[in-house]
PDB file of C-alpha atoms and ligand atoms in Angstrom:
ATOM      1  CA  MET Y 628     141.085   3.422  46.812  1.00 55.00           C
ATOM      2  CA  ASP Y 629     140.731   6.186  49.381  1.00 61.00           C
ATOM      3  CA  LYS Y 630     142.171   6.091  52.749  1.00 82.00           C
ATOM      4  CA  ASP Y 631     139.988   4.307  55.363  1.00 94.00           C
ATOM      5  CA  ILE Y 632     137.963   6.625  57.665  1.00 95.00           C
ATOM      6  CA  ALA Y 633     138.304   4.147  60.485  1.00 95.00           C
ATOM      7  CA  THR Y 634     141.870   4.641  61.551  1.00 94.00           C
ATOM      8  CA  PRO Y 635     142.585   6.391  64.762  1.00 94.00           C
ATOM      9  CA  VAL Y 636     144.594   9.171  63.037  1.00 95.00           C
ATOM     10  CA  ARG Y 637     142.019   9.820  60.258  1.00 95.00           C
ATOM     11  CA  THR Y 638     139.136   9.653  62.673  1.00 97.00           C
ATOM     12  CA  ARG Y 639     140.726  12.160  65.023  1.00 96.00           C
ATOM     13  CA  ALA Y 640     141.522  14.574  62.112  1.00 96.00           C
ATOM     14  CA  ILE Y 641     137.870  14.453  60.988  1.00 97.00           C
ATOM     15  CA  LEU Y 642     136.508  15.072  64.442  1.00 97.00           C
ATOM     16  CA  GLU Y 643     138.897  17.946  64.950  1.00 97.00           C
ATOM     17  CA  ARG Y 644     138.269  19.563  61.650  1.00 97.00           C
ATOM     18  CA  TYR Y 645     134.527  19.759  62.350  1.00 98.00           C
ATOM     19  CA  GLY Y 646     134.923  20.403  66.115  1.00 98.00           C
ATOM     20  CA  PHE Y 647     132.685  17.377  66.630  1.00 98.00           C
ATOM     21  CA  SER Y 648     131.821  16.453  70.292  1.00 97.00           C
ATOM     22  CA  PHE Y 649     130.351  13.001  71.086  1.00 98.00           C
ATOM     23  CA  LYS Y 650     126.847  12.809  72.462  1.00 98.00           C
ATOM     24  CA  LYS Y 651     126.638  10.023  74.900  1.00 96.00           C
ATOM     25  CA  SER Y 652     122.845  10.257  74.908  1.00 97.00           C
ATOM     26  CA  LEU Y 653     122.860   9.156  71.187  1.00 98.00           C
ATOM     27  CA  GLY Y 654     125.114   6.175  71.846  1.00 98.00           C
ATOM     28  CA  GLN Y 655     128.020   7.690  69.800  1.00 98.00           C
ATOM     29  CA  ASN Y 656     130.945   5.281  70.063  1.00 98.00           C
ATOM     30  CA  PHE Y 657     132.695   5.319  66.688  1.00 98.00           C
ATOM     31  CA  LEU Y 658     134.725   2.374  65.327  1.00 98.00           C
ATOM     32  CA  ILE Y 659     138.375   2.966  64.726  1.00 97.00           C
ATOM     33  CA  ASP Y 660     139.548  -0.444  63.434  1.00 97.00           C
ATOM     34  CA  THR Y 661     139.281  -1.213  59.839  1.00 97.00           C
ATOM     35  CA  ASN Y 662     139.758  -4.962  60.350  1.00 97.00           C
ATOM     36  CA  ILE Y 663     136.810  -5.235  62.649  1.00 98.00           C
ATOM     37  CA  LEU Y 664     134.656  -3.289  60.095  1.00 98.00           C
ATOM     38  CA  LYS Y 665     135.712  -5.611  57.290  1.00 98.00           C
ATOM     39  CA  LYS Y 666     134.829  -8.609  59.416  1.00 98.00           C
ATOM     40  CA  ILE Y 667     131.369  -7.126  60.178  1.00 98.00           C
ATOM     41  CA  VAL Y 668     130.803  -6.522  56.506  1.00 98.00           C
ATOM     42  CA  SER Y 669     132.006 -10.099  55.641  1.00 98.00           C
ATOM     43  CA  PHE Y 670     129.418 -11.584  57.979  1.00 98.00           C
ATOM     44  CA  ALA Y 671     126.705  -9.914  55.964  1.00 98.00           C
ATOM     45  CA  GLY Y 672     127.664 -11.773  52.807  1.00 98.00           C
ATOM     46  CA  LEU Y 673     127.082  -8.828  50.534  1.00 98.00           C
ATOM     47  CA  THR Y 674     127.653  -8.745  46.718  1.00 98.00           C
ATOM     48  CA  GLU Y 675     127.483  -5.984  44.156  1.00 97.00           C
ATOM     49  CA  GLU Y 676     123.888  -7.057  43.643  1.00 97.00           C
ATOM     50  CA  SER Y 677     122.994  -6.505  47.364  1.00 98.00           C
ATOM     51  CA  GLY Y 678     121.620  -3.483  49.151  1.00 98.00           C
ATOM     52  CA  ALA Y 679     122.654  -2.417  52.611  1.00 98.00           C
ATOM     53  CA  ILE Y 680     120.710  -0.392  55.214  1.00 98.00           C
ATOM     54  CA  GLU Y 681     122.867   1.179  57.891  1.00 99.00           C
ATOM     55  CA  ILE Y 682     121.564   2.579  61.130  1.00 98.00           C
ATOM     56  CA  GLY Y 683     123.719   5.422  62.561  1.00 98.00           C
ATOM     57  CA  PRO Y 684     126.545   5.965  60.081  1.00 98.00           C
ATOM     58  CA  GLY Y 685     128.461   8.336  62.465  1.00 98.00           C
ATOM     59  CA  ILE Y 686     131.262   9.713  60.370  1.00 98.00           C
ATOM     60  CA  GLY Y 687     130.968   7.010  57.835  1.00 98.00           C
ATOM     61  CA  ALA Y 688     133.421   4.431  58.982  1.00 98.00           C
ATOM     62  CA  LEU Y 689     131.187   1.334  58.284  1.00 98.00           C
ATOM     63  CA  THR Y 690     129.275   3.082  55.501  1.00 98.00           C
ATOM     64  CA  GLU Y 691     132.411   3.341  53.425  1.00 98.00           C
ATOM     65  CA  GLN Y 692     133.077  -0.439  53.785  1.00 98.00           C
ATOM     66  CA  LEU Y 693     129.466  -1.152  52.767  1.00 98.00           C
ATOM     67  CA  ALA Y 694     129.699   1.165  49.835  1.00 98.00           C
ATOM     68  CA  ARG Y 695     132.799  -0.791  48.642  1.00 98.00           C
ATOM     69  CA  THR Y 696     131.100  -4.191  48.907  1.00 98.00           C
ATOM     70  CA  SER Y 697     127.466  -3.724  48.026  1.00 98.00           C
ATOM     71  CA  GLY Y 698     125.514  -2.036  45.238  1.00 98.00           C
ATOM     72  CA  LYS Y 699     123.850   0.585  47.241  1.00 98.00           C
ATOM     73  CA  VAL Y 700     123.836   1.800  50.966  1.00 98.00           C
ATOM     74  CA  VAL Y 701     120.988   3.779  52.657  1.00 98.00           C
ATOM     75  CA  ALA Y 702     121.899   5.051  56.035  1.00 98.00           C
ATOM     76  CA  PHE Y 703     119.678   6.613  58.708  1.00 98.00           C
ATOM     77  CA  GLU Y 704     121.378   9.155  60.942  1.00 98.00           C
ATOM     78  CA  ILE Y 705     119.514  11.048  63.721  1.00 98.00           C
ATOM     79  CA  ASP Y 706     122.351  13.657  64.431  1.00 98.00           C
ATOM     80  CA  GLN Y 707     122.086  16.562  62.120  1.00 98.00           C
ATOM     81  CA  ARG Y 708     125.699  17.659  63.049  1.00 98.00           C
ATOM     82  CA  LEU Y 709     126.945  14.553  61.255  1.00 98.00           C
ATOM     83  CA  LEU Y 710     125.411  15.315  57.872  1.00 98.00           C
ATOM     84  CA  PRO Y 711     128.052  17.785  56.555  1.00 98.00           C
ATOM     85  CA  ILE Y 712     130.772  15.463  57.805  1.00 98.00           C
ATOM     86  CA  LEU Y 713     129.258  12.525  56.002  1.00 98.00           C
ATOM     87  CA  ALA Y 714     128.849  14.500  52.846  1.00 98.00           C
ATOM     88  CA  ASP Y 715     132.530  15.166  52.997  1.00 97.00           C
ATOM     89  CA  THR Y 716     133.862  11.702  54.085  1.00 98.00           C
ATOM     90  CA  LEU Y 717     131.562   9.744  51.749  1.00 98.00           C
ATOM     91  CA  ALA Y 718     132.044  12.085  48.778  1.00 97.00           C
ATOM     92  CA  PRO Y 719     134.103   9.396  46.902  1.00 97.00           C
ATOM     93  CA  TYR Y 720     131.110   7.034  46.923  1.00 98.00           C
ATOM     94  CA  ASP Y 721     128.241   7.623  44.610  1.00 98.00           C
ATOM     95  CA  ASN Y 722     126.118   4.670  45.815  1.00 98.00           C
ATOM     96  CA  VAL Y 723     125.362   6.043  49.362  1.00 98.00           C
ATOM     97  CA  LYS Y 724     122.285   7.803  50.469  1.00 98.00           C
ATOM     98  CA  VAL Y 725     122.127   9.345  53.941  1.00 98.00           C
ATOM     99  CA  ILE Y 726     118.717   9.952  55.401  1.00 98.00           C
ATOM    100  CA  HIS Y 727     118.416  12.400  58.330  1.00 98.00           C
ATOM    101  CA  ASN Y 728     115.928  10.662  60.614  1.00 98.00           C
ATOM    102  CA  ASP Y 729     115.337   8.630  63.741  1.00 98.00           C
ATOM    103  CA  VAL Y 730     115.241   5.062  62.574  1.00 98.00           C
ATOM    104  CA  LEU Y 731     112.469   4.438  65.077  1.00 98.00           C
ATOM    105  CA  LYS Y 732     110.302   7.058  63.410  1.00 98.00           C
ATOM    106  CA  ALA Y 733     111.244   6.607  59.752  1.00 98.00           C
ATOM    107  CA  ASP Y 734     109.112   4.855  57.202  1.00 98.00           C
ATOM    108  CA  VAL Y 735     111.695   2.100  56.598  1.00 98.00           C
ATOM    109  CA  MET Y 736     109.392   0.067  54.493  1.00 98.00           C
ATOM    110  CA  GLY Y 737     108.574   3.072  52.291  1.00 98.00           C
ATOM    111  CA  VAL Y 738     112.286   3.882  52.007  1.00 98.00           C
ATOM    112  CA  MET Y 739     112.986   0.323  50.933  1.00 98.00           C
ATOM    113  CA  GLU Y 740     110.297   0.518  48.298  1.00 98.00           C
ATOM    114  CA  GLU Y 741     111.723   3.706  46.905  1.00 98.00           C
ATOM    115  CA  GLU Y 742     115.504   2.979  47.255  1.00 98.00           C
ATOM    116  CA  PHE Y 743     115.601  -0.744  46.634  1.00 98.00           C
ATOM    117  CA  PRO Y 744     112.773  -1.429  44.230  1.00 97.00           C
ATOM    118  CA  ASP Y 745     114.565  -4.264  42.224  1.00 95.00           C
ATOM    119  CA  THR Y 746     117.080  -5.345  44.797  1.00 96.00           C
ATOM    120  CA  LYS Y 747     116.275  -8.855  46.035  1.00 95.00           C
ATOM    121  CA  ASP Y 748     119.027  -9.018  48.632  1.00 98.00           C
ATOM    122  CA  VAL Y 749     118.945  -6.392  51.299  1.00 98.00           C
ATOM    123  CA  MET Y 750     120.890  -6.628  54.623  1.00 98.00           C
ATOM    124  CA  VAL Y 751     120.770  -4.261  57.589  1.00 98.00           C
ATOM    125  CA  VAL Y 752     124.315  -3.689  58.858  1.00 98.00           C
ATOM    126  CA  ALA Y 753     125.054  -1.438  61.789  1.00 98.00           C
ATOM    127  CA  ASN Y 754     127.059  -0.577  64.766  1.00 98.00           C
ATOM    128  CA  LEU Y 755     123.966   0.198  66.857  1.00 98.00           C
ATOM    129  CA  PRO Y 756     123.437   3.008  69.320  1.00 98.00           C
ATOM    130  CA  TYR Y 757     123.362   1.042  72.630  1.00 97.00           C
ATOM    131  CA  TYR Y 758     120.584   3.165  74.288  1.00 97.00           C
ATOM    132  CA  VAL Y 759     118.063   1.751  71.741  1.00 98.00           C
ATOM    133  CA  THR Y 760     119.450  -1.585  70.607  1.00 98.00           C
ATOM    134  CA  THR Y 761     116.401  -3.675  71.474  1.00 97.00           C
ATOM    135  CA  PRO Y 762     113.688  -1.285  70.125  1.00 98.00           C
ATOM    136  CA  ILE Y 763     115.602  -0.987  66.852  1.00 98.00           C
ATOM    137  CA  ILE Y 764     116.007  -4.735  66.408  1.00 98.00           C
ATOM    138  CA  MET Y 765     112.386  -5.470  67.376  1.00 96.00           C
ATOM    139  CA  ARG Y 766     111.004  -2.745  65.116  1.00 96.00           C
ATOM    140  CA  LEU Y 767     112.937  -4.130  62.083  1.00 97.00           C
ATOM    141  CA  LEU Y 768     111.751  -7.643  62.797  1.00 96.00           C
ATOM    142  CA  GLU Y 769     108.149  -6.889  63.622  1.00 94.00           C
ATOM    143  CA  GLU Y 770     107.659  -4.812  60.549  1.00 94.00           C
ATOM    144  CA  GLN Y 771     108.455  -7.882  58.534  1.00 92.00           C
ATOM    145  CA  LEU Y 772     110.613  -5.919  56.152  1.00 96.00           C
ATOM    146  CA  PRO Y 773     111.779  -7.703  53.046  1.00 96.00           C
ATOM    147  CA  ILE Y 774     115.345  -8.039  54.343  1.00 98.00           C
ATOM    148  CA  ARG Y 775     117.641 -11.123  54.248  1.00 98.00           C
ATOM    149  CA  GLY Y 776     118.831 -10.334  57.772  1.00 98.00           C
ATOM    150  CA  ILE Y 777     120.636  -8.098  60.188  1.00 98.00           C
ATOM    151  CA  VAL Y 778     124.343  -8.015  61.120  1.00 98.00           C
ATOM    152  CA  CYS Y 779     124.999  -5.672  63.967  1.00 98.00           C
ATOM    153  CA  MET Y 780     127.286  -4.683  66.799  1.00 98.00           C
ATOM    154  CA  LEU Y 781     125.613  -4.407  70.176  1.00 98.00           C
ATOM    155  CA  GLN Y 782     126.301  -4.957  73.896  1.00 98.00           C
ATOM    156  CA  LYS Y 783     127.559  -8.462  74.552  1.00 98.00           C
ATOM    157  CA  GLU Y 784     125.024  -8.801  77.264  1.00 98.00           C
ATOM    158  CA  VAL Y 785     122.208  -8.197  74.844  1.00 98.00           C
ATOM    159  CA  ALA Y 786     123.795 -10.477  72.197  1.00 98.00           C
ATOM    160  CA  ASP Y 787     123.887 -13.291  74.896  1.00 98.00           C
ATOM    161  CA  ARG Y 788     120.222 -12.823  75.588  1.00 98.00           C
ATOM    162  CA  ILE Y 789     119.210 -12.792  71.882  1.00 98.00           C
ATOM    163  CA  SER Y 790     121.070 -15.956  71.025  1.00 97.00           C
ATOM    164  CA  ALA Y 791     120.401 -17.889  74.324  1.00 97.00           C
ATOM    165  CA  ALA Y 792     119.053 -21.355  74.335  1.00 97.00           C
ATOM    166  CA  PRO Y 793     116.369 -22.707  76.679  1.00 97.00           C
ATOM    167  CA  GLY Y 794     117.736 -23.504  80.169  1.00 95.00           C
ATOM    168  CA  SER Y 795     120.405 -20.740  80.118  1.00 95.00           C
ATOM    169  CA  LYS Y 796     120.219 -17.870  82.482  1.00 94.00           C
ATOM    170  CA  ASP Y 797     120.109 -15.432  79.556  1.00 97.00           C
ATOM    171  CA  TYR Y 798     117.023 -17.126  77.931  1.00 97.00           C
ATOM    172  CA  GLY Y 799     114.035 -14.911  78.073  1.00 96.00           C
ATOM    173  CA  SER Y 800     111.210 -13.233  76.111  1.00 95.00           C
ATOM    174  CA  LEU Y 801     113.807 -11.279  73.994  1.00 96.00           C
ATOM    175  CA  SER Y 802     115.458 -14.552  72.923  1.00 97.00           C
ATOM    176  CA  ILE Y 803     112.073 -15.968  71.955  1.00 98.00           C
ATOM    177  CA  ALA Y 804     110.981 -12.768  70.110  1.00 97.00           C
ATOM    178  CA  VAL Y 805     114.144 -12.626  67.947  1.00 98.00           C
ATOM    179  CA  GLN Y 806     114.362 -16.421  67.459  1.00 98.00           C
ATOM    180  CA  TYR Y 807     110.705 -16.527  66.364  1.00 98.00           C
ATOM    181  CA  TYR Y 808     111.601 -14.368  63.305  1.00 98.00           C
ATOM    182  CA  THR Y 809     115.312 -15.209  62.777  1.00 98.00           C
ATOM    183  CA  LYS Y 810     118.134 -17.691  63.177  1.00 98.00           C
ATOM    184  CA  ALA Y 811     120.313 -15.861  65.739  1.00 98.00           C
ATOM    185  CA  GLU Y 812     124.115 -16.260  66.186  1.00 97.00           C
ATOM    186  CA  THR Y 813     126.803 -14.362  67.955  1.00 98.00           C
ATOM    187  CA  VAL Y 814     129.545 -14.285  65.406  1.00 98.00           C
ATOM    188  CA  MET Y 815     132.262 -12.073  67.065  1.00 98.00           C
ATOM    189  CA  ILE Y 816     133.172 -10.714  70.549  1.00 98.00           C
ATOM    190  CA  VAL Y 817     134.689  -7.180  70.245  1.00 97.00           C
ATOM    191  CA  PRO Y 818     137.072  -5.386  72.700  1.00 96.00           C
ATOM    192  CA  LYS Y 819     136.305  -1.917  73.946  1.00 97.00           C
ATOM    193  CA  THR Y 820     139.557  -0.658  72.538  1.00 96.00           C
ATOM    194  CA  VAL Y 821     138.337  -0.524  68.915  1.00 97.00           C
ATOM    195  CA  PHE Y 822     135.851   2.376  69.759  1.00 98.00           C
ATOM    196  CA  VAL Y 823     136.239   6.042  70.474  1.00 97.00           C
ATOM    197  CA  PRO Y 824     135.133   6.909  73.023  1.00 97.00           C
ATOM    198  CA  GLN Y 825     135.263   3.457  74.552  1.00 97.00           C
ATOM    199  CA  PRO Y 826     131.844   2.155  75.772  1.00 97.00           C
ATOM    200  CA  ASN Y 827     131.480   1.021  79.410  1.00 94.00           C
ATOM    201  CA  VAL Y 828     130.359  -2.530  78.326  1.00 96.00           C
ATOM    202  CA  ASP Y 829     131.714  -5.401  76.283  1.00 97.00           C
ATOM    203  CA  SER Y 830     130.474  -5.615  72.714  1.00 98.00           C
ATOM    204  CA  ALA Y 831     129.531  -8.471  70.240  1.00 98.00           C
ATOM    205  CA  VAL Y 832     128.413  -8.789  66.711  1.00 98.00           C
ATOM    206  CA  ILE Y 833     125.269 -10.868  66.009  1.00 98.00           C
ATOM    207  CA  ARG Y 834     123.892 -12.258  62.752  1.00 98.00           C
ATOM    208  CA  LEU Y 835     120.107 -12.558  62.498  1.00 98.00           C
ATOM    209  CA  THR Y 836     119.014 -14.470  59.419  1.00 98.00           C
ATOM    210  CA  ARG Y 837     115.352 -13.959  58.723  1.00 97.00           C
ATOM    211  CA  ARG Y 838     113.307 -17.123  58.440  1.00 97.00           C
ATOM    212  CA  GLU Y 839     110.984 -17.592  55.502  1.00 94.00           C
ATOM    213  CA  ASN Y 840     108.279 -18.653  58.017  1.00 95.00           C
ATOM    214  CA  PRO Y 841     108.398 -18.036  61.774  1.00 97.00           C
ATOM    215  CA  ALA Y 842     110.065 -20.795  63.792  1.00 98.00           C
ATOM    216  CA  VAL Y 843     106.755 -21.989  65.211  1.00 98.00           C
ATOM    217  CA  ASN Y 844     103.113 -21.940  64.288  1.00 98.00           C
ATOM    218  CA  VAL Y 845     101.024 -19.774  66.562  1.00 98.00           C
ATOM    219  CA  LYS Y 846      97.300 -18.919  66.374  1.00 97.00           C
ATOM    220  CA  ASP Y 847      97.979 -15.267  67.311  1.00 97.00           C
ATOM    221  CA  GLU Y 848     101.389 -13.696  67.428  1.00 96.00           C
ATOM    222  CA  HIS Y 849     100.410 -10.930  69.777  1.00 96.00           C
ATOM    223  CA  PHE Y 850      99.007 -13.424  72.339  1.00 97.00           C
ATOM    224  CA  PHE Y 851     102.014 -15.748  71.879  1.00 98.00           C
ATOM    225  CA  PHE Y 852     104.376 -12.899  72.909  1.00 97.00           C
ATOM    226  CA  GLN Y 853     102.038 -11.897  75.707  1.00 97.00           C
ATOM    227  CA  VAL Y 854     102.240 -15.441  77.107  1.00 97.00           C
ATOM    228  CA  THR Y 855     106.077 -15.570  76.813  1.00 97.00           C
ATOM    229  CA  LYS Y 856     106.443 -12.163  78.456  1.00 96.00           C
ATOM    230  CA  ALA Y 857     104.086 -13.250  81.285  1.00 97.00           C
ATOM    231  CA  SER Y 858     106.053 -16.506  81.695  1.00 97.00           C
ATOM    232  CA  PHE Y 859     109.226 -14.529  82.569  1.00 96.00           C
ATOM    233  CA  ALA Y 860     107.725 -11.836  84.570  1.00 96.00           C
ATOM    234  CA  GLN Y 861     109.348 -13.208  87.783  1.00 95.00           C
ATOM    235  CA  ARG Y 862     112.094 -15.616  86.888  1.00 90.00           C
ATOM    236  CA  ARG Y 863     111.994 -17.502  90.193  1.00 92.00           C
ATOM    237  CA  LYS Y 864     108.256 -18.104  90.027  1.00 95.00           C
ATOM    238  CA  THR Y 865     106.702 -21.259  88.422  1.00 97.00           C
ATOM    239  CA  LEU Y 866     104.943 -20.925  85.047  1.00 97.00           C
ATOM    240  CA  LEU Y 867     101.592 -21.481  86.706  1.00 97.00           C
ATOM    241  CA  ASN Y 868     102.282 -18.580  89.141  1.00 97.00           C
ATOM    242  CA  ASN Y 869     103.457 -16.164  86.449  1.00 97.00           C
ATOM    243  CA  LEU Y 870     100.661 -16.956  84.113  1.00 97.00           C
ATOM    244  CA  THR Y 871      97.934 -16.597  86.696  1.00 97.00           C
ATOM    245  CA  SER Y 872      99.387 -13.266  87.979  1.00 97.00           C
ATOM    246  CA  GLN Y 873     100.213 -11.762  84.598  1.00 96.00           C
ATOM    247  CA  LEU Y 874      97.542 -12.798  82.127  1.00 96.00           C
ATOM    248  CA  PRO Y 875      94.253 -10.768  82.152  1.00 94.00           C
ATOM    249  CA  ASP Y 876      91.886 -12.342  84.583  1.00 94.00           C
ATOM    250  CA  GLY Y 877      94.505 -15.017  85.161  1.00 94.00           C
ATOM    251  CA  LYS Y 878      93.575 -15.644  88.810  1.00 95.00           C
ATOM    252  CA  GLN Y 879      89.993 -16.423  87.864  1.00 96.00           C
ATOM    253  CA  LYS Y 880      91.103 -18.608  85.039  1.00 96.00           C
ATOM    254  CA  LYS Y 881      93.544 -20.710  87.109  1.00 97.00           C
ATOM    255  CA  ALA Y 882      91.642 -23.961  86.286  1.00 97.00           C
ATOM    256  CA  GLU Y 883      91.727 -23.258  82.504  1.00 96.00           C
ATOM    257  CA  ILE Y 884      95.429 -22.392  82.704  1.00 97.00           C
ATOM    258  CA  ILE Y 885      96.220 -25.639  84.447  1.00 97.00           C
ATOM    259  CA  LYS Y 886      94.186 -27.486  81.850  1.00 96.00           C
ATOM    260  CA  ALA Y 887      96.079 -25.827  79.014  1.00 97.00           C
ATOM    261  CA  LEU Y 888      99.457 -26.564  80.607  1.00 97.00           C
ATOM    262  CA  GLU Y 889      98.446 -30.235  80.891  1.00 96.00           C
ATOM    263  CA  THR Y 890      97.101 -30.505  77.379  1.00 96.00           C
ATOM    264  CA  SER Y 891     100.260 -29.052  75.980  1.00 96.00           C
ATOM    265  CA  GLY Y 892     102.356 -31.430  77.995  1.00 96.00           C
ATOM    266  CA  VAL Y 893     104.001 -28.759  80.180  1.00 97.00           C
ATOM    267  CA  ASP Y 894     104.404 -29.297  83.989  1.00 97.00           C
ATOM    268  CA  PRO Y 895     102.840 -26.289  85.683  1.00 96.00           C
ATOM    269  CA  ALA Y 896     105.751 -26.326  88.188  1.00 96.00           C
ATOM    270  CA  ARG Y 897     108.348 -25.643  85.471  1.00 97.00           C
ATOM    271  CA  ARG Y 898     109.971 -22.260  85.041  1.00 96.00           C
ATOM    272  CA  GLY Y 899     109.612 -20.230  81.806  1.00 96.00           C
ATOM    273  CA  GLU Y 900     113.267 -20.377  81.147  1.00 95.00           C
ATOM    274  CA  THR Y 901     113.116 -24.144  80.504  1.00 97.00           C
ATOM    275  CA  LEU Y 902     110.555 -24.044  77.754  1.00 97.00           C
ATOM    276  CA  SER Y 903     111.487 -24.259  74.077  1.00 98.00           C
ATOM    277  CA  LEU Y 904     109.821 -22.071  71.373  1.00 98.00           C
ATOM    278  CA  GLU Y 905     107.793 -25.152  70.393  1.00 98.00           C
ATOM    279  CA  GLU Y 906     106.482 -25.654  73.970  1.00 98.00           C
ATOM    280  CA  PHE Y 907     105.590 -21.978  74.285  1.00 98.00           C
ATOM    281  CA  ALA Y 908     103.797 -22.159  70.890  1.00 98.00           C
ATOM    282  CA  ARG Y 909     101.761 -25.207  71.984  1.00 97.00           C
ATOM    283  CA  LEU Y 910     101.031 -23.617  75.320  1.00 98.00           C
ATOM    284  CA  SER Y 911      99.797 -20.340  73.900  1.00 98.00           C
ATOM    285  CA  ASN Y 912      97.771 -22.104  71.278  1.00 97.00           C
ATOM    286  CA  GLU Y 913      96.050 -24.040  74.063  1.00 97.00           C
ATOM    287  CA  LEU Y 914      95.498 -20.955  76.227  1.00 97.00           C
ATOM    288  CA  TYR Y 915      94.232 -18.862  73.242  1.00 96.00           C
ATOM    289  CA  SER Y 916      90.562 -20.129  73.368  1.00 91.00           C
ATOM    290  CA  HIS Y 917      90.359 -19.304  77.102  1.00 92.00           C
ATOM    291  CA  PHE Y 918      91.418 -15.694  76.660  1.00 91.00           C
ATOM    292  CA  HIS Y 919      89.531 -14.749  73.406  1.00 90.00           C
TER     293      HIS Y 919
HETATM  294  N1  SAM R1446     128.500   3.522  62.288  1.00 68.89           N
HETATM  295  C1  SAM R1446     129.407   4.500  63.107  1.00 68.89           C
HETATM  296  C2  SAM R1446     130.618   3.633  63.576  1.00 68.89           C
HETATM  297  O1  SAM R1446     130.504   2.432  63.554  1.00 68.89           O
HETATM  298  O2  SAM R1446     131.606   4.273  63.757  1.00 68.89           O
HETATM  299  C3  SAM R1446     128.690   5.096  64.317  1.00 68.89           C
HETATM  300  C4  SAM R1446     128.042   4.049  65.300  1.00 68.89           C
HETATM  301  S1  SAM R1446     127.550   4.847  66.798  1.00 68.89           S
HETATM  302  C5  SAM R1446     127.575   3.464  67.877  1.00 68.89           C
HETATM  303  C6  SAM R1446     125.770   4.979  66.588  1.00 68.89           C
HETATM  304  C7  SAM R1446     125.306   6.044  65.647  1.00 68.89           C
HETATM  305  O3  SAM R1446     123.836   6.023  65.610  1.00 68.89           O
HETATM  306  C8  SAM R1446     125.569   7.474  65.893  1.00 68.89           C
HETATM  307  O4  SAM R1446     126.057   8.146  64.734  1.00 68.89           O
HETATM  308  C9  SAM R1446     124.330   8.118  66.446  1.00 68.89           C
HETATM  309  O5  SAM R1446     124.262   9.489  66.180  1.00 68.89           O
HETATM  310  C10 SAM R1446     123.271   7.359  65.611  1.00 68.89           C
HETATM  311  N2  SAM R1446     121.912   7.222  66.209  1.00 68.89           N
HETATM  312  C11 SAM R1446     121.615   7.266  67.517  1.00 68.89           C
HETATM  313  N3  SAM R1446     120.273   7.021  67.602  1.00 68.89           N
HETATM  314  C12 SAM R1446     119.768   6.961  66.363  1.00 68.89           C
HETATM  315  C13 SAM R1446     118.481   6.785  65.879  1.00 68.89           C
HETATM  316  N4  SAM R1446     117.443   6.656  66.789  1.00 68.89           N
HETATM  317  N5  SAM R1446     118.286   6.662  64.548  1.00 68.89           N
HETATM  318  C14 SAM R1446     119.248   6.788  63.710  1.00 68.89           C
HETATM  319  N6  SAM R1446     120.577   6.953  64.148  1.00 68.89           N
HETATM  320  C15 SAM R1446     120.816   7.033  65.502  1.00 68.89           C
END
């Protein structure tokens, strides 16, 4: 087996050979610890039958571990300067395809149909660029891609918000949006020292396992998310206050909002952060007819 890319010595040698300079604006913090990479991959539960989609392969540190444990890896990389490096570092692996594109613009569904036509088990595994963590996760979930789930490194603060339970200070519309589609767990806290350059914030790895059906039944997903966002607009305000000030024509519809809160068994004086997904679903289903 070839030498791992993700050792401090080999990474430095690769970067020097290509005169590569990190772009902070692209969230380039590369992993230089093989043990951490192996753990990340183990959380994904891959087999030779699995496919892996990686976002931001960098110089291939994680890609190589994925290539060794799955049937095929497709990696989206935005930075053209990394393409010749990846062609070199990943040359020993014939089951890797690098696509030069911004993952937020790429036709990921189309790529999946083309690259994984017969693969039943596909996981997204990534050390995400931190400047676009949330848009990337939300895009992958909202598109309802046929993936089993996502295992990714991200800012610990965002991991806390994603996996937060009702009543905690981190619980908000992001927790609800992600938990609606997936079972979310923080599986590892990661020190800054395993990256080069070191990021300014602490990191964590989360595992999102896609649910076969969303966690709750809602009449209209868009409206459900609109209600949850409105409910957290100002965290110190009551639900009633947030809903009347944030929903379209909310002020004129105050009586209907109070009625919907009562019918769904939610005290108007509660704060959004105390409501479970089930309560938000009931509430948005009751409110729905008054806003459509
Ligand atoms: N996977 C490598 C590792 O773990 O060492 C690099 C991870 S680094 C945190 C993030 C990578 O994502 C960089 O290679 C960066 O160029 C790439 N990237 C940034 N924005 C991107 C985007 N919108 N689409 C695809 N790749 C992106």
